mmCIF file of C-alpha atoms (C1' of nucleotides) in Angstrom:
data_model
loop_
_atom_site.group_PDB
_atom_site.id
_atom_site.type_symbol
_atom_site.label_atom_id
_atom_site.label_comp_id
_atom_site.label_asym_id
_atom_site.label_seq_id
_atom_site.Cartn_x
_atom_site.Cartn_y
_atom_site.Cartn_z
ATOM 1 C CA MET A 1 -14.009 101.804 -53.786
ATOM 2 C CA GLY A 2 -10.866 101.191 -51.849
ATOM 3 C CA ARG A 3 -7.382 102.444 -51.254
ATOM 4 C CA LYS A 4 -6.564 101.964 -54.897
ATOM 5 C CA LYS A 5 -8.477 101.572 -58.108
ATOM 6 C CA ILE A 6 -8.138 98.009 -59.348
ATOM 7 C CA GLU A 7 -7.961 96.805 -62.916
ATOM 8 C CA LEU A 8 -10.927 94.779 -64.146
ATOM 9 C CA LYS A 9 -9.250 91.487 -64.935
ATOM 10 C CA THR A 10 -9.103 88.056 -63.369
ATOM 11 C CA ILE A 11 -7.042 87.907 -60.193
ATOM 12 C CA GLU A 12 -4.415 85.223 -60.608
ATOM 13 C CA CYS A 13 -3.318 84.903 -56.979
ATOM 14 C CA ARG A 14 -5.536 82.242 -55.436
ATOM 15 C CA LYS A 15 -5.652 83.633 -51.938
ATOM 16 C CA GLU A 16 -6.375 87.132 -53.117
ATOM 17 C CA LYS A 17 -9.088 85.839 -55.445
ATOM 18 C CA SER A 18 -10.820 83.929 -52.650
ATOM 19 C CA SER A 19 -10.738 86.886 -50.311
ATOM 20 C CA LYS A 20 -12.034 89.268 -52.990
ATOM 21 C CA PHE A 21 -14.742 86.785 -53.856
ATOM 22 C CA SER A 22 -16.081 86.495 -50.336
ATOM 23 C CA LYS A 23 -15.984 90.246 -49.828
ATOM 24 C CA ARG A 24 -17.672 91.077 -53.099
ATOM 25 C CA LYS A 25 -20.148 88.212 -52.858
ATOM 26 C CA LYS A 26 -21.362 89.657 -49.571
ATOM 27 C CA GLY A 27 -21.839 93.101 -51.101
ATOM 28 C CA PHE A 28 -23.403 91.633 -54.213
ATOM 29 C CA LEU A 29 -25.981 89.596 -52.289
ATOM 30 C CA LYS A 30 -26.780 92.672 -50.204
ATOM 31 C CA LYS A 31 -27.433 94.606 -53.403
ATOM 32 C CA ALA A 32 -29.658 91.800 -54.639
ATOM 33 C CA GLU A 33 -31.588 91.876 -51.381
ATOM 34 C CA GLU A 34 -32.000 95.656 -51.529
ATOM 35 C CA LEU A 35 -33.133 95.579 -55.146
ATOM 36 C CA ALA A 36 -35.644 92.840 -54.347
ATOM 37 C CA VAL A 37 -37.097 94.714 -51.376
ATOM 38 C CA LEU A 38 -37.095 98.248 -52.760
ATOM 39 C CA CYS A 39 -38.580 97.312 -56.102
ATOM 40 C CA ASN A 40 -40.608 94.314 -54.956
ATOM 41 C CA THR A 41 -39.010 92.009 -57.511
ATOM 42 C CA ASP A 42 -38.124 88.354 -57.592
ATOM 43 C CA ILE A 43 -34.452 87.631 -58.024
ATOM 44 C CA VAL A 44 -32.879 84.241 -58.520
ATOM 45 C CA LEU A 45 -29.136 84.135 -58.514
ATOM 46 C CA LEU A 46 -26.735 81.285 -59.152
ATOM 47 C CA VAL A 47 -23.041 81.919 -58.515
ATOM 48 C CA PHE A 48 -20.305 79.344 -58.881
ATOM 49 C CA SER A 49 -17.542 80.285 -56.468
ATOM 50 C CA PRO A 50 -13.854 79.815 -57.314
ATOM 51 C CA THR A 51 -13.985 76.703 -55.155
ATOM 52 C CA SER A 52 -16.965 75.723 -57.338
ATOM 53 C CA LYS A 53 -19.612 75.314 -54.660
ATOM 54 C CA PRO A 54 -22.754 76.738 -56.223
ATOM 55 C CA ILE A 55 -24.531 79.472 -54.314
ATOM 56 C CA LEU A 56 -28.240 79.923 -54.856
ATOM 57 C CA PHE A 57 -29.762 83.207 -53.781
ATOM 58 C CA TYR A 58 -33.325 84.292 -53.474
ATOM 59 C CA SER A 59 -34.354 87.280 -51.450
ATOM 60 C CA HIS A 60 -34.849 86.528 -47.745
ATOM 61 C CA SER A 61 -37.603 89.059 -47.448
ATOM 62 C CA ARG A 62 -39.421 87.349 -50.285
ATOM 63 C CA PRO A 63 -39.213 83.755 -49.131
ATOM 64 C CA LEU A 64 -39.659 80.930 -51.564
ATOM 65 C CA SER A 65 -43.147 80.155 -50.344
ATOM 66 C CA ARG A 66 -44.202 83.679 -51.270
ATOM 67 C CA ILE A 67 -42.576 83.415 -54.659
ATOM 68 C CA LEU A 68 -44.399 80.145 -55.198
ATOM 69 C CA GLU A 69 -47.615 81.759 -54.027
ATOM 70 C CA LYS A 70 -47.149 84.501 -56.577
ATOM 71 C CA LEU A 71 -46.295 81.980 -59.252
ATOM 72 C CA SER A 72 -49.382 79.910 -58.551
ATOM 73 C CA SER A 73 -51.578 82.971 -59.030
ATOM 74 C CA MET A 74 -50.059 83.762 -62.418
ATOM 75 C CA SER A 75 -52.092 83.928 -65.572
ATOM 76 C CA GLU A 76 -51.855 81.186 -68.148
ATOM 77 C CA ASP A 77 -49.613 83.419 -70.273
ATOM 78 C CA GLU A 78 -47.131 83.606 -67.456
ATOM 79 C CA ARG A 79 -47.121 79.931 -66.742
ATOM 80 C CA GLU A 80 -43.818 79.463 -68.472
ATOM 81 C CA GLU A 81 -42.163 81.592 -65.826
ATOM 82 C CA ARG A 82 -43.518 79.276 -63.205
ATOM 83 C CA LEU A 83 -41.977 76.335 -64.987
ATOM 84 C CA ILE A 84 -38.568 77.979 -64.985
ATOM 85 C CA PHE A 85 -38.675 78.420 -61.251
ATOM 86 C CA ARG A 86 -39.847 74.941 -60.495
ATOM 87 C CA VAL A 87 -37.432 73.111 -62.714
ATOM 88 C CA PHE A 88 -34.615 75.346 -61.608
ATOM 89 C CA PHE A 89 -35.211 74.805 -57.915
ATOM 90 C CA TYR A 90 -35.739 71.080 -58.287
ATOM 91 C CA TYR A 91 -32.423 70.723 -60.006
ATOM 92 C CA TYR A 92 -30.817 72.750 -57.310
ATOM 93 C CA ILE A 93 -32.221 70.500 -54.620
ATOM 94 C CA LYS A 94 -30.756 67.546 -56.462
ATOM 95 C CA LEU A 95 -27.384 69.287 -56.616
ATOM 96 C CA TYR A 96 -27.450 69.777 -52.894
ATOM 97 C CA PHE A 97 -28.082 66.094 -52.321
ATOM 98 C CA ILE A 98 -25.068 65.288 -54.408
ATOM 99 C CA TYR A 99 -23.008 67.603 -52.257
ATOM 100 C CA ILE A 100 -24.222 65.882 -49.138
ATOM 101 C CA ILE A 101 -23.129 62.538 -50.573
ATOM 102 C CA ASN A 102 -19.742 63.870 -51.600
ATOM 103 C CA MET A 103 -19.214 65.284 -48.149
ATOM 104 C CA LYS A 104 -20.149 62.003 -46.513
ATOM 105 C CA LEU A 105 -17.818 60.086 -48.814
ATOM 106 C CA GLN A 106 -14.881 61.890 -47.264
ATOM 107 C CA GLU A 107 -15.672 60.452 -43.855
ATOM 108 C CA ASP A 108 -15.023 56.710 -43.612
ATOM 109 C CA ASP A 109 -17.065 56.307 -40.455
ATOM 110 C CA LYS A 110 -20.219 57.710 -41.991
ATOM 111 C CA LEU A 111 -21.195 54.859 -44.284
ATOM 112 C CA THR A 112 -24.666 54.508 -42.790
ATOM 113 C CA GLU A 113 -25.409 58.154 -43.417
ATOM 114 C CA LEU A 114 -24.047 57.776 -46.913
ATOM 115 C CA ARG A 115 -26.462 54.939 -47.577
ATOM 116 C CA GLU A 116 -29.312 57.048 -46.213
ATOM 117 C CA ALA A 117 -28.322 59.985 -48.368
ATOM 118 C CA ARG A 118 -28.235 57.795 -51.459
ATOM 119 C CA GLU A 119 -31.702 56.451 -50.697
ATOM 120 C CA LEU A 120 -32.955 59.993 -50.187
ATOM 121 C CA LEU A 121 -31.447 61.017 -53.510
ATOM 122 C CA ASP A 122 -33.143 58.131 -55.276
ATOM 123 C CA ARG A 123 -36.488 59.069 -53.815
ATOM 124 C CA LYS A 124 -36.097 62.739 -54.680
ATOM 125 C CA THR A 125 -34.860 61.902 -58.145
ATOM 126 C CA SER A 126 -38.029 60.024 -58.866
ATOM 127 C CA ILE A 127 -39.981 63.156 -57.980
ATOM 128 C CA LEU A 128 -37.661 65.172 -60.169
ATOM 129 C CA ARG A 129 -38.168 62.802 -63.055
ATOM 130 C CA LYS A 130 -41.856 63.669 -63.138
ATOM 131 C CA TRP A 131 -40.839 67.292 -63.155
ATOM 132 C CA GLN A 132 -38.672 66.928 -66.162
ATOM 133 C CA GLU A 133 -41.900 66.886 -68.084
ATOM 134 C CA PRO A 134 -43.634 69.734 -66.274
ATOM 135 C CA GLU A 135 -46.013 70.335 -69.129
ATOM 136 C CA ARG A 136 -47.631 67.011 -68.423
ATOM 137 C CA VAL A 137 -48.345 68.032 -64.852
ATOM 138 C CA ASP A 138 -51.642 69.848 -65.176
ATOM 139 C CA ASP A 139 -53.460 68.771 -62.062
ATOM 140 C CA LEU A 140 -53.422 71.707 -59.638
ATOM 141 C CA ALA A 141 -53.527 69.499 -56.547
ATOM 142 C CA GLN A 142 -50.409 67.716 -57.740
ATOM 143 C CA LEU A 143 -48.683 71.047 -58.277
ATOM 144 C CA THR A 144 -49.428 72.011 -54.691
ATOM 145 C CA ILE A 145 -47.941 68.782 -53.383
ATOM 146 C CA MET A 146 -44.841 69.418 -55.473
ATOM 147 C CA ASP A 147 -44.503 72.926 -54.091
ATOM 148 C CA ASP A 148 -44.823 71.618 -50.554
ATOM 149 C CA HIS A 149 -42.021 69.167 -51.219
ATOM 150 C CA LEU A 150 -39.949 71.995 -52.569
ATOM 151 C CA VAL A 151 -40.417 74.244 -49.565
ATOM 152 C CA PHE A 152 -39.842 71.397 -47.126
ATOM 153 C CA ASN A 153 -36.684 70.231 -48.848
ATOM 154 C CA LEU A 154 -35.197 73.699 -48.992
ATOM 155 C CA SER A 155 -35.811 74.277 -45.298
ATOM 156 C CA MET A 156 -34.118 70.944 -44.605
ATOM 157 C CA PHE A 157 -31.092 71.949 -46.657
ATOM 158 C CA LYS A 158 -30.836 75.217 -44.824
ATOM 159 C CA LYS A 159 -30.359 73.229 -41.632
ATOM 160 C CA VAL A 160 -27.605 71.149 -43.199
ATOM 161 C CA PHE A 161 -25.812 74.075 -44.786
ATOM 162 C CA ARG A 162 -25.985 76.982 -42.406
ATOM 163 C CA SER A 163 -25.201 79.771 -44.857
ATOM 164 C CA MET B 1 -25.174 106.395 -51.322
ATOM 165 C CA GLY B 2 -27.189 109.435 -52.169
ATOM 166 C CA ARG B 3 -28.381 112.730 -50.833
ATOM 167 C CA LYS B 4 -30.357 110.944 -48.164
ATOM 168 C CA LYS B 5 -30.333 107.525 -46.577
ATOM 169 C CA ILE B 6 -33.386 105.615 -47.708
ATOM 170 C CA GLU B 7 -35.387 103.127 -45.720
ATOM 171 C CA LEU B 8 -35.214 99.525 -46.879
ATOM 172 C CA LYS B 9 -38.831 98.871 -47.763
ATOM 173 C CA THR B 10 -40.840 98.526 -50.918
ATOM 174 C CA ILE B 11 -41.351 101.783 -52.781
ATOM 175 C CA GLU B 12 -45.063 102.274 -53.300
ATOM 176 C CA CYS B 13 -44.929 105.080 -55.882
ATOM 177 C CA ARG B 14 -44.869 103.387 -59.284
ATOM 178 C CA LYS B 15 -42.785 105.958 -61.098
ATOM 179 C CA GLU B 16 -40.231 106.150 -58.342
ATOM 180 C CA LYS B 17 -40.048 102.364 -58.175
ATOM 181 C CA SER B 18 -39.407 102.060 -61.911
ATOM 182 C CA SER B 19 -36.714 104.706 -61.857
ATOM 183 C CA LYS B 20 -34.998 103.165 -58.846
ATOM 184 C CA PHE B 21 -35.198 99.775 -60.474
ATOM 185 C CA SER B 22 -33.484 100.825 -63.682
ATOM 186 C CA LYS B 23 -30.790 102.677 -61.757
ATOM 187 C CA ARG B 24 -30.085 99.899 -59.321
ATOM 188 C CA LYS B 25 -30.382 97.185 -61.947
ATOM 189 C CA LYS B 26 -27.582 98.886 -63.866
ATOM 190 C CA GLY B 27 -25.350 98.983 -60.798
ATOM 191 C CA PHE B 28 -26.282 95.454 -59.837
ATOM 192 C CA LEU B 29 -25.429 94.005 -63.245
ATOM 193 C CA LYS B 30 -22.156 95.927 -63.190
ATOM 194 C CA LYS B 31 -21.316 94.329 -59.859
ATOM 195 C CA ALA B 32 -22.192 90.922 -61.281
ATOM 196 C CA GLU B 33 -19.911 91.555 -64.237
ATOM 197 C CA GLU B 34 -17.055 92.688 -61.986
ATOM 198 C CA LEU B 35 -17.447 89.707 -59.685
ATOM 199 C CA ALA B 36 -17.465 87.340 -62.658
ATOM 200 C CA VAL B 37 -14.344 88.858 -64.196
ATOM 201 C CA LEU B 38 -12.285 89.455 -61.052
ATOM 202 C CA CYS B 39 -12.956 86.042 -59.548
ATOM 203 C CA ASN B 40 -13.364 84.116 -62.794
ATOM 204 C CA THR B 41 -16.772 82.778 -61.778
ATOM 205 C CA ASP B 42 -19.923 81.862 -63.618
ATOM 206 C CA ILE B 43 -22.945 83.870 -62.661
ATOM 207 C CA VAL B 44 -26.474 83.322 -63.840
ATOM 208 C CA LEU B 45 -28.993 85.890 -62.808
ATOM 209 C CA LEU B 46 -32.742 86.061 -63.304
ATOM 210 C CA VAL B 47 -34.507 89.270 -62.302
ATOM 211 C CA PHE B 48 -38.191 89.954 -62.762
ATOM 212 C CA SER B 49 -38.637 93.690 -63.192
ATOM 213 C CA PRO B 50 -41.627 95.575 -61.765
ATOM 214 C CA THR B 51 -43.051 95.531 -65.295
ATOM 215 C CA SER B 52 -42.452 91.755 -65.131
ATOM 216 C CA LYS B 53 -40.165 91.359 -68.128
ATOM 217 C CA PRO B 54 -37.597 88.812 -67.005
ATOM 218 C CA ILE B 55 -33.961 89.768 -67.334
ATOM 219 C CA LEU B 56 -31.393 87.040 -67.758
ATOM 220 C CA PHE B 57 -27.799 87.913 -67.047
ATOM 221 C CA TYR B 58 -24.624 86.042 -67.678
ATOM 222 C CA SER B 59 -21.266 87.726 -67.738
ATOM 223 C CA HIS B 60 -20.381 89.230 -71.129
ATOM 224 C CA SER B 61 -16.732 88.551 -70.638
ATOM 225 C CA ARG B 62 -17.534 84.895 -70.027
ATOM 226 C CA PRO B 63 -19.822 84.257 -72.970
ATOM 227 C CA LEU B 64 -22.216 81.379 -72.949
ATOM 228 C CA SER B 65 -20.121 79.349 -75.335
ATOM 229 C CA ARG B 66 -17.275 79.429 -72.838
ATOM 230 C CA ILE B 67 -19.570 78.434 -70.008
ATOM 231 C CA LEU B 68 -20.844 75.574 -72.135
ATOM 232 C CA GLU B 69 -17.280 74.630 -72.970
ATOM 233 C CA LYS B 70 -16.487 74.474 -69.290
ATOM 234 C CA LEU B 71 -19.638 72.505 -68.598
ATOM 235 C CA SER B 72 -18.870 69.971 -71.313
ATOM 236 C CA SER B 73 -15.468 69.320 -69.781
ATOM 237 C CA MET B 74 -16.929 68.648 -66.358
ATOM 238 C CA SER B 75 -16.447 65.393 -64.535
ATOM 239 C CA GLU B 76 -19.294 62.946 -64.201
ATOM 240 C CA ASP B 77 -19.790 64.070 -60.606
ATOM 241 C CA GLU B 78 -20.426 67.589 -61.767
ATOM 242 C CA ARG B 79 -22.818 66.623 -64.496
ATOM 243 C CA GLU B 80 -25.801 67.736 -62.474
ATOM 244 C CA GLU B 81 -24.550 71.302 -62.680
ATOM 245 C CA ARG B 82 -24.560 71.011 -66.410
ATOM 246 C CA LEU B 83 -28.147 69.896 -66.354
ATOM 247 C CA ILE B 84 -29.186 72.931 -64.344
ATOM 248 C CA PHE B 85 -27.658 75.250 -66.881
ATOM 249 C CA ARG B 86 -29.115 73.536 -69.868
ATOM 250 C CA VAL B 87 -32.644 73.235 -68.588
ATOM 251 C CA PHE B 88 -32.514 76.778 -67.245
ATOM 252 C CA PHE B 89 -31.383 78.291 -70.514
ATOM 253 C CA TYR B 90 -33.792 76.251 -72.589
ATOM 254 C CA TYR B 91 -36.698 77.470 -70.531
ATOM 255 C CA TYR B 92 -35.445 80.969 -70.880
ATOM 256 C CA ILE B 93 -35.288 80.678 -74.645
ATOM 257 C CA LYS B 94 -38.869 79.512 -74.603
ATOM 258 C CA LEU B 95 -39.851 82.481 -72.460
ATOM 259 C CA TYR B 96 -38.272 84.817 -74.953
ATOM 260 C CA PHE B 97 -40.279 83.310 -77.776
ATOM 261 C CA ILE B 98 -43.428 83.897 -75.821
ATOM 262 C CA TYR B 99 -42.458 87.527 -75.404
ATOM 263 C CA ILE B 100 -41.873 87.868 -79.122
ATOM 264 C CA ILE B 101 -45.351 86.544 -79.753
ATOM 265 C CA ASN B 102 -46.921 88.847 -77.184
ATOM 266 C CA MET B 103 -45.138 91.826 -78.693
ATOM 267 C CA LYS B 104 -46.291 90.909 -82.184
ATOM 268 C CA LEU B 105 -49.873 90.483 -80.983
ATOM 269 C CA GLN B 106 -49.943 94.177 -80.165
ATOM 270 C CA GLU B 107 -49.284 95.105 -83.767
ATOM 271 C CA ASP B 108 -52.178 94.296 -86.117
ATOM 272 C CA ASP B 109 -50.076 94.597 -89.231
ATOM 273 C CA LYS B 110 -47.596 91.975 -88.125
ATOM 274 C CA LEU B 111 -49.692 88.840 -88.502
ATOM 275 C CA THR B 112 -47.197 87.162 -90.804
ATOM 276 C CA GLU B 113 -44.411 87.623 -88.308
ATOM 277 C CA LEU B 114 -46.713 86.351 -85.599
ATOM 278 C CA ARG B 115 -47.327 83.189 -87.573
ATOM 279 C CA GLU B 116 -43.601 82.762 -88.097
ATOM 280 C CA ALA B 117 -42.907 83.254 -84.412
ATOM 281 C CA ARG B 118 -45.513 80.661 -83.505
ATOM 282 C CA GLU B 119 -43.978 78.154 -85.900
ATOM 283 C CA LEU B 120 -40.543 78.863 -84.452
ATOM 284 C CA LEU B 121 -41.899 78.333 -80.949
ATOM 285 C CA ASP B 122 -43.415 75.009 -81.923
ATOM 286 C CA ARG B 123 -40.153 73.823 -83.394
ATOM 287 C CA LYS B 124 -38.111 74.944 -80.414
ATOM 288 C CA THR B 125 -40.602 73.479 -77.979
ATOM 289 C CA SER B 126 -40.158 70.071 -79.520
ATOM 290 C CA ILE B 127 -36.415 70.371 -78.855
ATOM 291 C CA LEU B 128 -37.188 71.501 -75.330
ATOM 292 C CA ARG B 129 -39.471 68.559 -74.757
ATOM 293 C CA LYS B 130 -36.534 66.200 -75.227
ATOM 294 C CA TRP B 131 -34.629 68.265 -72.745
ATOM 295 C CA GLN B 132 -37.208 67.894 -70.079
ATOM 296 C CA GLU B 133 -35.785 64.436 -69.635
ATOM 297 C CA PRO B 134 -32.111 65.354 -69.814
ATOM 298 C CA GLU B 135 -31.039 62.199 -68.061
ATOM 299 C CA ARG B 136 -32.167 60.207 -71.049
ATOM 300 C CA VAL B 137 -29.844 62.177 -73.298
ATOM 301 C CA ASP B 138 -26.578 60.334 -72.879
ATOM 302 C CA ASP B 139 -25.151 60.469 -76.352
ATOM 303 C CA LEU B 140 -22.351 63.042 -76.393
ATOM 304 C CA ALA B 141 -22.888 63.942 -80.031
ATOM 305 C CA GLN B 142 -26.498 64.766 -79.284
ATOM 306 C CA LEU B 143 -25.423 66.936 -76.386
ATOM 307 C CA THR B 144 -23.150 68.909 -78.697
ATOM 308 C CA ILE B 145 -25.974 69.481 -81.158
ATOM 309 C CA MET B 146 -28.158 70.705 -78.295
ATOM 310 C CA ASP B 147 -25.464 73.106 -77.155
ATOM 311 C CA ASP B 148 -25.087 74.457 -80.671
ATOM 312 C CA HIS B 149 -28.812 75.109 -80.816
ATOM 313 C CA LEU B 150 -28.567 76.890 -77.505
ATOM 314 C CA VAL B 151 -25.732 79.201 -78.567
ATOM 315 C CA PHE B 152 -27.362 79.919 -81.914
ATOM 316 C CA ASN B 153 -30.737 80.709 -80.382
ATOM 317 C CA LEU B 154 -29.301 83.032 -77.781
ATOM 318 C CA SER B 155 -27.344 84.997 -80.374
ATOM 319 C CA MET B 156 -30.545 85.315 -82.356
ATOM 320 C CA PHE B 157 -32.405 86.660 -79.355
ATOM 321 C CA LYS B 158 -29.703 89.191 -78.711
ATOM 322 C CA LYS B 159 -30.416 90.639 -82.135
ATOM 323 C CA VAL B 160 -34.131 90.882 -81.407
ATOM 324 C CA PHE B 161 -33.710 92.358 -77.941
ATOM 325 C CA ARG B 162 -30.781 94.737 -78.005
ATOM 326 C CA SER B 163 -30.163 94.983 -74.281
ATOM 327 C "C1'" DT C 1 -11.924 82.028 -45.171
ATOM 328 C "C1'" DG C 2 -13.681 85.904 -41.473
ATOM 329 C "C1'" DC C 3 -13.062 89.890 -38.899
ATOM 330 C "C1'" DT C 4 -11.250 94.758 -38.126
ATOM 331 C "C1'" DC C 5 -9.529 99.438 -39.603
ATOM 332 C "C1'" DT C 6 -9.199 103.594 -42.609
ATOM 333 C "C1'" DA C 7 -8.724 105.935 -46.960
ATOM 334 C "C1'" DT C 8 -10.618 106.127 -51.137
ATOM 335 C "C1'" DA C 9 -13.507 104.693 -55.136
ATOM 336 C "C1'" DT C 10 -17.986 103.974 -56.457
ATOM 337 C "C1'" DA C 11 -23.038 104.001 -56.386
ATOM 338 C "C1'" DT C 12 -26.870 106.489 -56.005
ATOM 339 C "C1'" DA C 13 -30.744 110.011 -53.970
ATOM 340 C "C1'" DA C 14 -32.818 113.984 -55.317
ATOM 341 C "C1'" DA C 15 -33.838 117.273 -58.594
ATOM 342 C "C1'" DG C 16 -33.852 118.874 -63.063
ATOM 343 C "C1'" DT C 17 -33.880 118.089 -68.466
ATOM 344 C "C1'" DT D 1 -37.872 105.494 -69.034
ATOM 345 C "C1'" DA D 2 -32.783 107.700 -69.899
ATOM 346 C "C1'" DC D 3 -29.674 111.325 -69.307
ATOM 347 C "C1'" DT D 4 -27.280 115.069 -66.126
ATOM 348 C "C1'" DT D 5 -25.439 117.154 -61.818
ATOM 349 C "C1'" DT D 6 -23.932 117.284 -56.989
ATOM 350 C "C1'" DA D 7 -23.858 115.776 -52.311
ATOM 351 C "C1'" DT D 8 -23.663 112.001 -49.670
ATOM 352 C "C1'" DA D 9 -23.965 107.047 -48.417
ATOM 353 C "C1'" DT D 10 -21.934 102.826 -49.173
ATOM 354 C "C1'" DA D 11 -18.585 99.352 -50.752
ATOM 355 C "C1'" DT D 12 -14.270 97.884 -50.757
ATOM 356 C "C1'" DA D 13 -8.714 97.833 -51.337
ATOM 357 C "C1'" DG D 14 -5.064 96.990 -48.650
ATOM 358 C "C1'" DA D 15 -3.120 95.712 -44.460
ATOM 359 C "C1'" DG D 16 -3.162 93.195 -40.241
ATOM 360 C "C1'" DC D 17 -5.100 89.728 -37.000
#
DNA sequence: TGCTCTATATATAAAGT
DNA sequence: TACTTTATATATAGAGC
């Protein structure tokens, strides 16, 4: 797929690895998007980059709210799938908060924001804690509130992290 | 990438959609594998096929035990990442058990196996239940036992579902 | 890392089995 | 659904900015 055929083994050169990663990641996410659209499927993708920042993907043309909508209309037999999504996304949100805090820590003049971020994390963690026992959450109204939180939080994170 | 350029929209014809899905899924997983190997990254991939059987992918050349190894050597700051993986995989294991049961239900002469599968599910679910509060699990020895369960269970599922 | 360029490798559409 | 074949679309290697 290029000037030369390359051997399928880990690239040792750091710079080359990073450049290959960003190139191939782009193509890979495009493929994910195409697969999701063409075949009307839900895809969730977690990639840890060489620089270890986790990348979460879900198809843009099938936004999270629509996935959640689909999940909420699932039969009882499929409920387990719903649980996967919810727990997965909630953990991811928590991860993102931790990244915010780590970023803030590197800026001495941002202590107020750091404090705010910590408070936010504490609040969100308490929501998460309830979700660590999702089988106990059986009130549909409560589920809806949780989903709203989820959608809101993700949109907020998108603002913070552009890509 | 074919005789004709195709429009990027959901394929309505069922048969065509299924065939495209299996073709593109193959290519997509290959890309995931290549990305994982070339750039030495961890990739976790959940795809719901048009026939709704979930497909979990993690790079073959970076087997789960190695991912777990890496996770267990993570710093405290990165512990959240570990939690994502564990909860994610545990839910997936549970999903697989549910599929076993559903498959067995379609065969009248397999009631014994059905009973066995149900018992297995109950046992595994009790392990899972502990994991729904992963923050309470802080004993390292217990974590190791959990990881062993995880690796064992996944190898077992590979035997049941060849692909 | 992100872009461009071009040659080449690879994926896949369509049709058939 | 899984193969094959062939033509063609697409991804990307390598180099430079």
